């Protein structure tokens, strides 16, 4: 609604409507829909899936929302109208005749004509529902890239901005017993004041890219919770549970049956209950032993059955301590690109394939770049024992001096942390990737870092910084480092600068007494292209970069981890080199079709034989 009233065509439309005294359709006139809410562990809630085939209409001019040349269009395509005999203006859309798109799934890889499409697409889906008394119904959307609007039975449910975070729209008043329909408009148009901004090095996959469902909860329900192992007290889990719609003083219970541990607490005025549970004999979650416990959370009529691991993460000087012991993060960076079929990854199978490759490589850690990944990925990381760097899509040069952009980044950060704080795998919240060193940037990201700390003090804050060179010395002195617990740096010696051998003569100066993760390095190779190790794009060249990088990195005393770029080739419109890239970034250790390149084995050997990183 905000968007509508700000939009000149809509202002013109209201004038036209007033002049001809047409009735303004209820969906336009109604008060703005409530902002969506964030749910922790939404996948643990009983839900009615709305996944499957949805009717779709491609609408590059957004006529379904904004055009006012024809009366029926002023009613908007969200009304899902059908032409009636004798209508003076026949409807020019009909979802029952429209081609289908699969949800979840980006539209780009489902229809050839949409591969490069950027703009709005309408979706429509019919469903039957039997509402129960004293419940609230939420339309849960795993992610819709980038901006989205939802209506149920023609009634506005919500709108949302941000392409990689889950949200939940209250549709209690709109859903009725029997047949219902939901319409969504999803627009992946890039704008300079978006997060991310105009340019990214990944495909702008649009659409309902993750699961959609209806979640039913009691009138008073748990929306978010945070339970983690205390860093200061032995054998204690602490945190909080938050309830919406309850009364101050209402009881909340947390129980871990396997540990015979149980506690009760009361919610305060803000709906939050502080939790402290003594646990004896708890096995700590770690990559070697990804032990998870069933955790029951209860508040009145509401209950959530969680599956959680418990561990601590902290820094001491230049070390990262997992469960109190120093750890070296043997990692790899991963995009949410679907293995074998390309497109946005969303399924358990996608997650298991990608993370399975990371395990095969010898990783205990993954950098999930450059935006929050799907819940399926985080659940798989919990299960498989992979530590996770989770990232806010603050990528390259945003409008750092624009307060609206900060608000967008904050909203996405809140959603990322609120949705995924139940995952033991996540140890690092990353605020940004490769941002220019300006005062506005530093202030912007410091603000995000403080917010992340206030939201979740149990994890570490990082960001991937750019490094500068003084001769053969790489200098890490970006002022943003002050705001971070762990410094991440990206460098491309042997690819964007110098030769692979340049690494042999490169020194490092790091002006922070903090742990350092080399969050990216690497180079491109087309799988199956062989030749001399000095020939770019060959597998030999890429492998040679790794051979020279590893000894260089090993000399950095405070190196505590690495996540070379990148596990698998991924689509990017920035990579047009015909016959080699064909719109794929080829820095993968594995091709998009699953072929392992030589560099995979170089890194695997180093990880398996522990020739990289300090012994744990
Ligand atoms: C980077 C970016 C990453 C790119 C990569 C590349 O520094 O962080 O998103 O894909 O370089 O391949 O150039």
Coordinates of C-alpha atoms and ligand atoms in Angstrom, one line a residue:
X1 CA 0.0 0.0 0.0
X2 CA 2.9 2.3 0.8
X3 CA 4.2 1.6 -2.6
X4 CA 0.8 2.2 -4.2
X5 CA 0.3 5.6 -2.7
X6 CA 3.8 6.7 -3.6
X7 CA 3.4 5.6 -7.2
X8 CA 2.4 8.4 -9.6
X9 CA 0.2 6.2 -11.8
X10 CA -1.8 5.2 -8.7
X11 CA -2.2 8.8 -7.6
X12 CA -3.5 9.5 -11.1
X13 CA -5.8 6.5 -10.8
X14 CA -7.4 7.7 -7.6
X15 CA -8.1 11.1 -9.3
X16 CA -9.7 9.3 -12.2
X17 CA -11.7 7.1 -9.9
X18 CA -12.9 10.1 -7.9
X19 CA -13.9 12.0 -11.0
X20 CA -16.1 9.1 -12.3
X21 CA -17.2 8.2 -8.8
X22 CA -16.3 4.6 -9.3
X23 CA -16.2 2.5 -6.1
X24 CA -12.6 2.1 -5.0
X25 CA -12.0 -1.6 -4.7
X26 CA -11.8 -2.8 -1.1
X27 CA -8.4 -4.1 -1.6
X28 CA -7.1 -0.6 -2.4
X29 CA -9.2 1.3 0.1
X30 CA -8.5 -1.0 3.1
X31 CA -6.0 0.0 5.7
X32 CA -2.5 -1.2 4.9
X33 CA -1.9 -4.9 5.7
X34 CA 0.0 -5.7 8.8
X35 CA 3.8 -6.1 8.5
X36 CA 4.8 -9.8 8.2
X37 CA 6.2 -11.4 11.3
X38 CA 9.3 -13.5 11.8
X39 CA 9.1 -17.0 13.2
X40 CA 12.0 -19.0 14.5
X41 CA 11.8 -22.7 13.5
X42 CA 8.8 -22.1 11.1
X43 CA 9.6 -25.5 9.6
X44 CA 8.8 -27.2 12.9
X45 CA 5.2 -26.0 12.8
X46 CA 2.4 -28.1 11.5
X47 CA 1.7 -26.6 8.1
X48 CA -0.4 -27.0 5.0
X49 CA 2.0 -26.8 2.0
X50 CA 1.1 -24.6 -0.9
X51 CA 4.0 -25.8 -2.9
X52 CA 3.3 -27.1 -6.4
X53 CA 2.1 -25.6 -9.6
X54 CA 0.9 -22.0 -9.5
X55 CA -0.6 -20.1 -12.5
X56 CA 1.7 -17.3 -13.6
X57 CA 1.4 -14.1 -15.7
X58 CA 4.4 -12.2 -16.7
X59 CA 3.7 -8.5 -16.4
X60 CA 6.7 -6.4 -17.3
X61 CA 4.7 -3.1 -17.1
X62 CA 3.1 -4.1 -13.8
X63 CA -0.3 -3.4 -15.4
X64 CA -2.0 -5.8 -13.0
X65 CA -1.3 -3.3 -10.2
X66 CA -0.9 0.1 -11.7
X67 CA -2.6 0.5 -15.1
X68 CA -5.7 2.6 -15.1
X69 CA -6.7 2.6 -18.8
X70 CA -9.3 0.0 -18.3
X71 CA -11.7 -0.3 -15.4
X72 CA -11.0 -4.0 -14.7
X73 CA -7.4 -3.3 -14.4
X74 CA -8.0 -0.8 -11.7
X75 CA -9.4 -3.7 -9.8
X76 CA -6.1 -5.4 -10.0
X77 CA -5.2 -8.9 -11.0
X78 CA -5.1 -9.9 -7.3
X79 CA -8.9 -10.2 -7.5
X80 CA -8.6 -13.2 -9.8
X81 CA -11.6 -12.2 -11.8
X82 CA -13.1 -14.1 -14.7
X83 CA -14.7 -12.4 -17.7
X84 CA -18.5 -12.5 -17.5
X85 CA -20.8 -12.5 -20.6
X86 CA -21.8 -8.9 -21.5
X87 CA -19.0 -7.2 -19.5
X88 CA -18.2 -3.9 -21.1
X89 CA -14.5 -4.4 -20.4
X90 CA -13.6 -8.0 -20.7
X91 CA -10.8 -9.0 -18.3
X92 CA -7.6 -9.4 -20.1
X93 CA -6.1 -11.9 -17.7
X94 CA -7.3 -15.3 -16.7
X95 CA -5.2 -17.4 -14.2
X96 CA -7.1 -20.6 -15.2
X97 CA -5.6 -20.3 -18.7
X98 CA -2.2 -19.0 -17.6
X99 CA 0.9 -21.2 -17.8
X100 CA 2.2 -22.7 -14.6
X101 CA 5.4 -22.2 -12.6
X102 CA 6.6 -24.6 -9.9
X103 CA 6.8 -23.3 -6.4
X104 CA 9.3 -23.3 -4.9
X105 CA 11.5 -22.4 -7.8
X106 CA 12.9 -19.3 -9.6
X107 CA 11.1 -18.5 -12.8
X108 CA 14.4 -18.0 -14.8
X109 CA 15.3 -21.7 -15.1
X110 CA 11.7 -22.9 -15.6
X111 CA 11.0 -21.1 -18.8
X112 CA 13.5 -20.2 -21.5
X113 CA 12.0 -16.8 -22.2
X114 CA 12.4 -15.9 -18.5
X115 CA 16.1 -16.7 -18.2
X116 CA 17.1 -13.0 -18.2
X117 CA 13.7 -11.6 -17.2
X118 CA 13.7 -8.9 -14.5
X119 CA 10.3 -7.5 -13.5
X120 CA 7.0 -8.5 -12.0
X121 CA 5.3 -11.9 -12.4
X122 CA 1.9 -12.7 -10.9
X123 CA 1.2 -16.0 -9.3
X124 CA -2.1 -17.6 -8.4
X125 CA -2.9 -20.8 -6.5
X126 CA -6.1 -22.4 -5.3
X127 CA -6.4 -24.2 -2.0
X128 CA -9.0 -25.5 0.4
X129 CA -8.8 -24.9 4.1
X130 CA -10.7 -25.6 7.2
X131 CA -9.9 -22.9 9.8
X132 CA -10.1 -23.9 13.5
X133 CA -11.5 -21.6 16.2
X134 CA -9.1 -19.6 18.3
X135 CA -6.2 -19.9 15.8
X136 CA -4.3 -17.5 13.7
X137 CA -3.2 -18.4 10.2
X138 CA 0.0 -17.3 8.6
X139 CA 1.0 -17.5 5.0
X140 CA 4.6 -18.5 5.4
X141 CA 6.9 -17.6 2.5
X142 CA 10.4 -19.1 2.6
X143 CA 11.7 -16.3 0.3
X144 CA 10.4 -14.2 -2.6
X145 CA 13.0 -12.4 -4.7
X146 CA 13.0 -9.4 -4.4
X147 CA 9.8 -7.5 -3.6
X148 CA 6.5 -9.2 -3.2
X149 CA 2.8 -8.5 -2.5
X150 CA 0.3 -11.1 -1.3
X151 CA -3.5 -11.3 -1.4
X152 CA -5.8 -14.0 -0.1
X153 CA -9.3 -14.1 -1.6
X154 CA -8.7 -10.7 -3.0
X155 CA -7.8 -9.2 0.4
X156 CA -4.3 -7.7 0.9
X157 CA -2.3 -9.9 3.2
X158 CA 1.1 -8.2 3.2
X159 CA 4.0 -7.0 1.2
X160 CA 7.7 -7.7 1.7
X161 CA 11.1 -6.5 0.6
X162 CA 14.2 -8.6 0.5
X163 CA 14.8 -11.6 -1.6
X164 CA 16.4 -14.2 0.8
X165 CA 14.6 -14.1 4.1
X166 CA 11.4 -15.9 5.3
X167 CA 8.3 -14.0 6.4
X168 CA 4.9 -14.8 7.6
X169 CA 1.7 -12.8 6.7
X170 CA -1.3 -12.9 9.0
X171 CA -4.2 -14.2 6.8
X172 CA -6.6 -15.1 9.6
X173 CA -9.2 -12.7 8.5
X174 CA -9.0 -13.5 4.8
X175 CA -9.1 -17.3 4.8
X176 CA -12.4 -19.0 5.0
X177 CA -13.7 -22.6 5.1
X178 CA -13.6 -24.4 1.7
X179 CA -12.1 -23.0 -1.5
X180 CA -9.6 -20.1 -1.3
X181 CA -7.1 -18.5 -3.6
X182 CA -3.8 -16.7 -3.0
X183 CA -2.3 -14.3 -5.5
X184 CA 1.3 -13.0 -5.3
X185 CA 3.1 -10.4 -7.3
X186 CA 6.8 -10.9 -7.2
X187 CA 9.1 -8.3 -8.7
X188 CA 12.9 -8.8 -9.1
X189 CA 13.6 -5.5 -10.7
X190 CA 17.0 -4.2 -9.4
X191 CA 17.1 -0.7 -7.8
X192 CA 20.1 1.2 -6.6
X193 CA 18.6 1.7 -3.2
X194 CA 17.9 -2.0 -2.7
X195 CA 19.9 -4.5 -0.6
X196 CA 21.7 -5.8 -2.6
X197 CA 22.0 -3.0 -5.0
X198 CA 22.2 -2.9 -8.9
X199 CA 25.2 -5.0 -9.4
X200 CA 25.9 -8.4 -7.9
X201 CA 28.0 -11.3 -9.2
X202 CA 25.2 -13.8 -9.1
X203 CA 22.0 -14.4 -11.1
X204 CA 19.0 -12.3 -10.1
X205 CA 16.7 -15.4 -9.8
X206 CA 13.2 -14.1 -9.4
X207 CA 10.0 -15.6 -8.0
X208 CA 8.8 -17.6 -5.1
X209 CA 12.2 -19.3 -4.7
X210 CA 11.5 -21.1 -1.5
X211 CA 8.6 -23.0 0.1
X212 CA 5.1 -21.5 0.7
X213 CA 2.7 -22.8 3.3
X214 CA 0.0 -22.0 5.7
X215 CA 1.0 -22.2 9.4
X216 CA -1.7 -22.4 12.0
X217 CA -1.0 -21.3 15.6
X218 CA -3.2 -20.7 18.6
X219 CA -4.2 -17.1 19.4
X220 CA -1.3 -16.7 21.8
X221 CA 1.8 -18.3 20.2
X222 CA 5.6 -18.5 20.4
X223 CA 7.1 -16.5 17.5
X224 CA 10.8 -16.4 18.4
X225 CA 13.2 -18.1 20.8
X226 CA 16.9 -18.3 21.5
X227 CA 18.3 -21.1 23.5
X228 CA 22.1 -21.5 23.7
X229 CA 24.7 -23.0 26.0
X230 CA 26.0 -20.5 28.5
X231 CA 29.6 -19.3 28.0
X232 CA 30.0 -18.4 31.6
X233 CA 28.2 -21.1 33.5
X234 CA 28.8 -24.9 33.2
X235 CA 25.9 -27.1 32.3
X236 CA 23.4 -24.3 31.7
X237 CA 21.3 -23.4 28.7
X238 CA 20.1 -19.8 28.7
X239 CA 18.1 -17.6 26.5
X240 CA 14.5 -16.5 26.1
X241 CA 11.2 -17.4 24.5
X242 CA 8.9 -14.7 23.1
X243 CA 5.1 -15.0 22.9
X244 CA 2.7 -12.9 20.8
X245 CA -0.9 -12.5 22.0
X246 CA -0.3 -13.7 25.5
X247 CA -0.8 -12.0 28.8
X248 CA 2.0 -10.7 31.0
X249 CA 2.8 -13.4 33.6
X250 CA 1.7 -16.3 31.4
X251 CA 3.9 -19.4 31.7
X252 CA 6.4 -20.7 29.2
X253 CA 8.0 -24.2 29.5
X254 CA 11.1 -25.6 28.0
X255 CA 11.9 -29.3 28.3
X256 CA 14.7 -31.4 27.0
X257 CA 13.4 -35.0 27.7
X258 CA 16.6 -36.8 26.9
X259 CA 18.5 -34.8 29.6
X260 CA 15.5 -34.9 32.0
X261 CA 15.8 -31.1 32.0
X262 CA 12.8 -28.8 32.4
X263 CA 12.1 -25.3 33.4
X264 CA 9.2 -22.8 33.5
X265 CA 9.3 -19.1 33.4
X266 CA 6.8 -16.2 33.0
X267 CA 6.6 -13.8 30.1
X268 CA 7.0 -10.1 30.9
X269 CA 5.1 -7.1 29.6
X270 CA 6.9 -7.4 26.3
X271 CA 6.0 -11.1 25.9
X272 CA 9.5 -12.4 26.7
X273 CA 10.3 -15.1 29.2
X274 CA 14.0 -15.4 30.3
X275 CA 15.0 -19.1 30.2
X276 CA 17.7 -20.8 32.3
X277 CA 17.8 -24.6 32.3
X278 CA 20.4 -26.7 34.2
X279 CA 21.5 -29.6 32.1
X280 CA 23.7 -32.5 33.2
X281 CA 25.5 -34.8 30.8
X282 CA 24.9 -32.7 27.7
X283 CA 26.9 -33.7 24.7
X284 CA 28.1 -30.6 23.0
X285 CA 27.3 -30.1 19.3
X286 CA 30.4 -30.0 17.1
X287 CA 31.5 -31.0 13.6
X288 CA 32.8 -34.3 15.0
X289 CA 29.7 -35.0 17.0
X290 CA 26.7 -33.0 15.7
X291 CA 24.5 -34.2 18.5
X292 CA 21.0 -32.7 18.5
X293 CA 18.3 -32.9 21.2
X294 CA 14.6 -32.7 21.0
X295 CA 13.5 -29.6 22.8
X296 CA 9.8 -29.0 23.6
X297 CA 8.7 -25.3 24.0
X298 CA 5.3 -24.6 25.4
X299 CA 3.2 -21.5 26.0
X300 CA -0.4 -22.0 26.9
X301 CA -2.1 -23.9 24.0
X302 CA 1.0 -23.5 21.8
X303 CA 3.9 -25.9 21.5
X304 CA 6.9 -26.2 19.3
X305 CA 8.9 -29.4 19.0
X306 CA 12.5 -28.4 18.1
X307 CA 15.6 -30.3 17.3
X308 CA 18.7 -28.4 18.5
X309 CA 22.4 -28.7 19.1
X310 CA 24.2 -26.8 21.9
X311 CA 27.7 -25.5 21.7
X312 CA 29.7 -22.4 22.6
X313 CA 31.6 -20.1 20.2
X314 CA 33.9 -17.3 21.3
X315 CA 37.2 -15.7 20.6
X316 CA 40.3 -15.5 22.8
X317 CA 43.0 -13.2 21.4
X318 CA 43.5 -14.4 17.9
X319 CA 41.8 -17.7 18.4
X320 CA 38.3 -19.0 17.8
X321 CA 37.1 -21.4 20.5
X322 CA 34.4 -23.9 19.8
X323 CA 33.3 -25.4 23.1
X324 CA 36.3 -23.8 24.7
X325 CA 38.8 -25.3 22.4
X326 CA 40.7 -23.7 19.5
X327 CA 39.4 -24.6 16.1
X328 CA 40.6 -24.1 12.5
X329 CA 37.8 -23.5 10.1
X330 CA 38.5 -25.7 7.0
X331 CA 35.9 -24.3 4.7
X332 CA 34.6 -23.4 1.3
X333 CA 32.2 -20.7 0.1
X334 CA 28.9 -21.8 -1.3
X335 CA 26.2 -20.0 -3.4
X336 CA 22.6 -21.2 -3.2
X337 CA 22.9 -22.5 -6.8
X338 CA 21.1 -25.8 -7.4
X339 CA 23.6 -28.6 -8.3
X340 CA 23.1 -30.3 -11.7
X341 CA 20.0 -28.2 -12.7
X342 CA 21.2 -24.6 -11.9
X343 CA 18.7 -22.1 -10.5
X344 CA 18.1 -21.3 -6.9
X345 CA 18.7 -24.2 -4.5
X346 CA 15.8 -24.8 -2.1
X347 CA 15.4 -28.6 -1.3
X348 CA 16.9 -31.0 1.2
X349 CA 18.5 -32.8 -1.7
X350 CA 20.2 -29.6 -3.0
X351 CA 21.5 -29.0 0.5
X352 CA 22.7 -32.5 1.0
X353 CA 24.5 -32.5 -2.3
X354 CA 26.2 -29.2 -1.7
X355 CA 27.1 -29.9 1.9
X356 CA 28.0 -33.5 1.0
X357 CA 30.6 -32.2 -1.4
X358 CA 31.9 -29.8 1.4
X359 CA 32.3 -32.8 3.7
X360 CA 34.0 -34.8 1.0
X361 CA 36.4 -31.9 0.6
X362 CA 37.3 -32.3 4.3
X363 CA 35.5 -29.2 5.5
X364 CA 34.2 -28.5 9.0
X365 CA 32.8 -25.1 8.0
X366 CA 31.0 -23.4 5.1
X367 CA 30.5 -19.7 4.2
X368 CA 27.0 -19.5 2.9
X369 CA 27.4 -16.5 0.6
X370 CA 26.1 -13.8 -0.1
X371 CA 22.6 -13.8 1.5
X372 CA 20.8 -16.0 4.0
X373 CA 20.3 -19.5 2.6
X374 CA 17.3 -21.7 2.9
X375 CA 16.2 -23.4 6.1
X376 CA 16.9 -26.7 4.4
X377 CA 20.6 -25.8 4.1
X378 CA 20.8 -24.8 7.8
X379 CA 19.0 -27.9 9.0
X380 CA 21.4 -30.0 6.8
X381 CA 24.4 -28.2 8.3
X382 CA 23.1 -28.9 11.8
X383 CA 22.7 -32.5 11.0
X384 CA 25.9 -33.0 9.1
X385 CA 28.1 -31.1 11.4
X386 CA 29.2 -28.1 9.4
X387 CA 29.8 -24.7 11.0
X388 CA 28.2 -21.9 9.1
X389 CA 29.0 -18.3 8.3
X390 CA 25.6 -16.7 7.5
X391 CA 25.6 -13.5 5.5
X392 CA 23.5 -10.3 5.1
X393 CA 23.2 -9.3 1.4
X394 CA 25.2 -6.0 2.0
X395 CA 27.3 -6.6 -1.0
X396 CA 29.7 -4.2 -2.8
X397 CA 28.7 -0.5 -3.0
X398 CA 25.3 0.1 -1.5
X399 CA 24.0 3.6 -1.0
X400 CA 25.6 3.7 2.4
X401 CA 24.6 7.3 3.1
X402 CA 20.9 6.5 2.5
X403 CA 19.0 5.9 5.8
X404 CA 16.3 4.0 3.8
X405 CA 18.9 1.5 2.6
X406 CA 20.1 1.1 6.2
X407 CA 16.6 0.3 7.3
X408 CA 16.3 -2.3 4.5
X409 CA 19.6 -3.9 5.6
X410 CA 18.4 -3.9 9.2
X411 CA 15.1 -5.5 8.4
X412 CA 16.9 -8.3 6.5
X413 CA 19.3 -8.8 9.3
X414 CA 16.5 -9.0 11.9
X415 CA 14.7 -11.6 9.7
X416 CA 17.9 -13.6 9.2
X417 CA 18.8 -13.7 12.8
X418 CA 15.2 -14.1 14.0
X419 CA 14.5 -17.0 11.6
X420 CA 17.8 -18.9 12.1
X421 CA 19.0 -18.3 15.6
X422 CA 18.0 -21.9 16.5
X423 CA 20.8 -23.4 14.4
X424 CA 23.8 -24.6 16.3
X425 CA 25.7 -24.7 13.0
X426 CA 25.7 -20.9 12.6
X427 CA 28.6 -19.4 14.5
X428 CA 29.2 -16.2 12.5
X429 CA 26.9 -13.5 11.4
X430 CA 28.5 -11.7 8.5
X431 CA 27.5 -8.1 8.0
X432 CA 28.8 -7.4 4.5
X433 CA 31.0 -8.4 1.6
X434 CA 33.7 -6.3 0.0
X435 CA 32.5 -2.8 0.8
X436 CA 34.5 0.3 -0.1
X437 CA 36.3 1.9 2.8
X438 CA 34.4 5.2 3.4
X439 CA 33.1 6.8 6.5
X440 CA 29.5 6.3 5.5
X441 CA 30.2 2.6 4.8
X442 CA 31.9 2.1 8.2
X443 CA 29.1 3.9 10.1
X444 CA 26.5 1.8 8.2
X445 CA 28.1 -1.5 9.0
X446 CA 29.0 -0.6 12.5
X447 CA 25.3 0.1 13.0
X448 CA 24.5 -3.3 11.7
X449 CA 27.1 -5.0 13.8
X450 CA 25.8 -3.4 17.0
X451 CA 22.3 -4.5 16.0
X452 CA 23.4 -8.0 15.4
X453 CA 25.1 -8.1 18.8
X454 CA 22.0 -6.8 20.5
X455 CA 19.9 -9.4 18.8
X456 CA 22.2 -12.3 19.5
X457 CA 25.2 -12.0 21.8
X458 CA 26.0 -15.7 21.6
X459 CA 27.6 -15.6 18.2
X460 CA 30.5 -13.9 16.5
X461 CA 30.3 -10.9 14.1
X462 CA 32.3 -10.8 10.9
X463 CA 32.5 -9.2 7.4
X464 CA 34.5 -10.0 4.3
X465 CA 36.8 -7.0 3.8
X466 CA 39.0 -5.9 1.0
X467 CA 42.7 -5.7 1.5
X468 CA 45.1 -3.2 0.2
X469 CA 48.6 -3.7 -1.0
X470 CA 51.9 -2.0 -0.1
X471 CA 54.4 -3.5 -2.6
X472 CA 54.3 -7.2 -1.9
X473 CA 52.6 -6.8 1.4
X474 CA 48.9 -7.2 1.9
X475 CA 47.7 -4.9 4.6
X476 CA 44.6 -5.5 6.6
X477 CA 43.8 -2.2 8.3
X478 CA 40.2 -1.4 7.2
X479 CA 38.7 0.6 10.0
X480 CA 35.7 -1.7 10.0
X481 CA 37.8 -4.3 11.6
X482 CA 37.3 -2.6 15.0
X483 CA 33.6 -3.5 14.9
X484 CA 34.2 -7.2 14.1
X485 CA 35.1 -10.2 16.3
X486 CA 36.6 -12.1 13.4
X487 CA 38.1 -10.4 10.4
X488 CA 37.3 -11.8 7.0
X489 CA 39.3 -10.9 3.9
X490 CA 39.0 -11.7 0.3
X491 CA 42.0 -11.7 -2.1
X492 CA 42.6 -13.0 -5.6
X493 CA 46.3 -13.3 -6.0
X494 CA 46.9 -15.3 -9.2
X495 CA 43.6 -14.3 -10.7
X496 CA 42.8 -10.6 -10.6
X497 CA 46.3 -9.7 -9.7
X498 CA 49.7 -11.3 -10.5
X499 CA 50.3 -14.9 -11.1
X500 CA 49.8 -17.9 -8.8
X501 CA 53.5 -17.7 -7.9
X502 CA 53.0 -14.1 -6.7
X503 CA 51.6 -15.7 -3.5
X504 CA 55.2 -17.1 -2.8
X505 CA 56.5 -13.6 -2.3
X506 CA 53.5 -12.0 -0.6
X507 CA 53.7 -11.0 3.1
X508 CA 50.7 -10.1 5.3
X509 CA 50.4 -7.4 7.8
X510 CA 47.2 -7.5 9.9
X511 CA 46.6 -4.6 12.2
X512 CA 44.1 -6.4 14.4
X513 CA 44.8 -8.8 17.2
X514 CA 41.8 -10.8 16.1
X515 CA 41.2 -14.1 14.4
X516 CA 41.4 -13.9 10.6
X517 CA 39.5 -15.9 8.0
X518 CA 40.5 -15.7 4.4
X519 CA 36.9 -15.6 3.2
X520 CA 37.7 -15.9 -0.5
X521 CA 40.5 -16.7 -2.9
X522 CA 40.5 -18.7 -6.1
X523 CA 40.4 -18.6 -9.9
X524 CA 38.4 -19.7 -12.8
X525 CA 38.6 -23.0 -14.8
X526 CA 36.3 -24.7 -17.2
X527 CA 35.7 -28.3 -16.1
X528 CA 37.4 -30.6 -18.6
X529 CA 39.6 -27.9 -20.1
X530 CA 43.2 -29.1 -19.7
X531 CA 46.5 -27.6 -20.5
X532 CA 49.5 -26.0 -19.1
X533 CA 49.4 -24.5 -15.6
X534 CA 50.1 -21.1 -16.9
X535 CA 47.1 -21.2 -19.2
X536 CA 44.1 -19.4 -17.8
X537 CA 40.8 -21.2 -17.6
X538 CA 42.4 -24.6 -17.5
X539 CA 41.9 -26.9 -14.5
X540 CA 45.7 -26.9 -14.1
X541 CA 45.8 -23.1 -13.7
X542 CA 43.2 -23.1 -11.0
X543 CA 44.9 -26.0 -9.2
X544 CA 48.2 -24.0 -9.4
X545 CA 46.5 -21.0 -7.6
X546 CA 45.6 -23.3 -4.8
X547 CA 49.0 -24.9 -4.6
X548 CA 50.6 -21.4 -4.1
X549 CA 47.9 -20.0 -1.9
X550 CA 48.0 -22.6 0.8
X551 CA 51.6 -22.2 1.8
X552 CA 51.2 -18.4 1.8
X553 CA 48.1 -18.6 4.0
X554 CA 49.8 -21.0 6.3
X555 CA 52.4 -18.3 7.2
X556 CA 49.8 -15.9 8.6
X557 CA 50.0 -16.5 12.3
X558 CA 46.5 -15.5 13.1
X559 CA 44.8 -17.4 10.3
X560 CA 41.9 -19.3 11.8
X561 CA 40.0 -20.4 8.8
X562 CA 39.4 -20.1 5.1
X563 CA 36.6 -20.5 2.6
X564 CA 38.0 -20.4 -0.9
X565 CA 35.7 -19.2 -3.7
X566 CA 33.8 -21.3 -4.5
X567 CA 32.4 -24.8 -4.1
X568 CA 30.4 -25.0 -7.4
X569 CA 30.2 -22.9 -10.6
X570 CA 27.2 -20.6 -10.5
X571 CA 25.3 -18.4 -13.0
X572 CA 26.3 -14.8 -13.2
X573 CA 25.4 -12.4 -16.0
X574 CA 28.8 -10.7 -15.4
X575 CA 30.6 -13.7 -16.9
X576 CA 29.8 -13.7 -20.7
X577 CA 33.0 -15.2 -22.1
X578 CA 31.6 -17.5 -24.8
X579 CA 32.8 -21.1 -24.8
X580 CA 34.3 -20.7 -21.3
X581 CA 32.0 -18.9 -19.0
X582 CA 28.7 -18.8 -20.9
X583 CA 27.2 -16.8 -18.1
X584 CA 28.7 -18.9 -15.3
X585 CA 31.3 -17.8 -12.8
X586 CA 33.8 -20.7 -13.2
X587 CA 35.7 -20.4 -10.0
X588 CA 34.0 -23.5 -8.7
X589 CA 36.0 -26.5 -7.4
X590 CA 33.1 -28.4 -9.0
X591 CA 31.2 -27.6 -12.2
X592 CA 27.5 -26.9 -12.1
X593 CA 27.1 -30.4 -13.5
X594 CA 29.0 -32.0 -10.6
X595 CA 32.4 -32.5 -12.3
X596 CA 35.2 -32.1 -9.8
X597 CA 38.1 -30.0 -11.0
X598 CA 41.8 -30.6 -10.2
X599 CA 41.8 -27.8 -7.6
X600 CA 39.2 -29.8 -5.6
X601 CA 41.7 -32.5 -5.0
X602 CA 44.5 -30.1 -4.1
X603 CA 42.4 -28.6 -1.4
X604 CA 41.0 -31.9 -0.3
X605 CA 44.5 -33.2 0.3
X606 CA 45.5 -30.2 2.4
X607 CA 42.3 -30.4 4.4
X608 CA 42.5 -34.2 4.9
X609 CA 46.2 -34.3 5.8
X610 CA 45.8 -31.1 7.9
X611 CA 48.7 -29.4 6.1
X612 CA 46.7 -26.2 6.3
X613 CA 45.9 -24.5 9.5
X614 CA 47.2 -25.0 13.0
X615 CA 46.5 -28.4 14.5
X616 CA 43.3 -28.4 16.5
Ligands
LIG1 C1 34.5 -11.5 -5.1 C2 33.0 -11.5 -4.6 C3 32.3 -12.7 -5.2 C4 32.6 -12.8 -6.6 C5 34.1 -13.2 -6.7 C6 34.6 -13.3 -8.2 O1 35.3 -10.9 -4.5 O2 32.9 -11.4 -3.2 O3 30.9 -12.5 -5.0 O4 31.9 -13.8 -7.3 O5 34.8 -12.1 -6.2 O6 34.5 -14.4 -8.7 O7 35.1 -12.3 -8.7

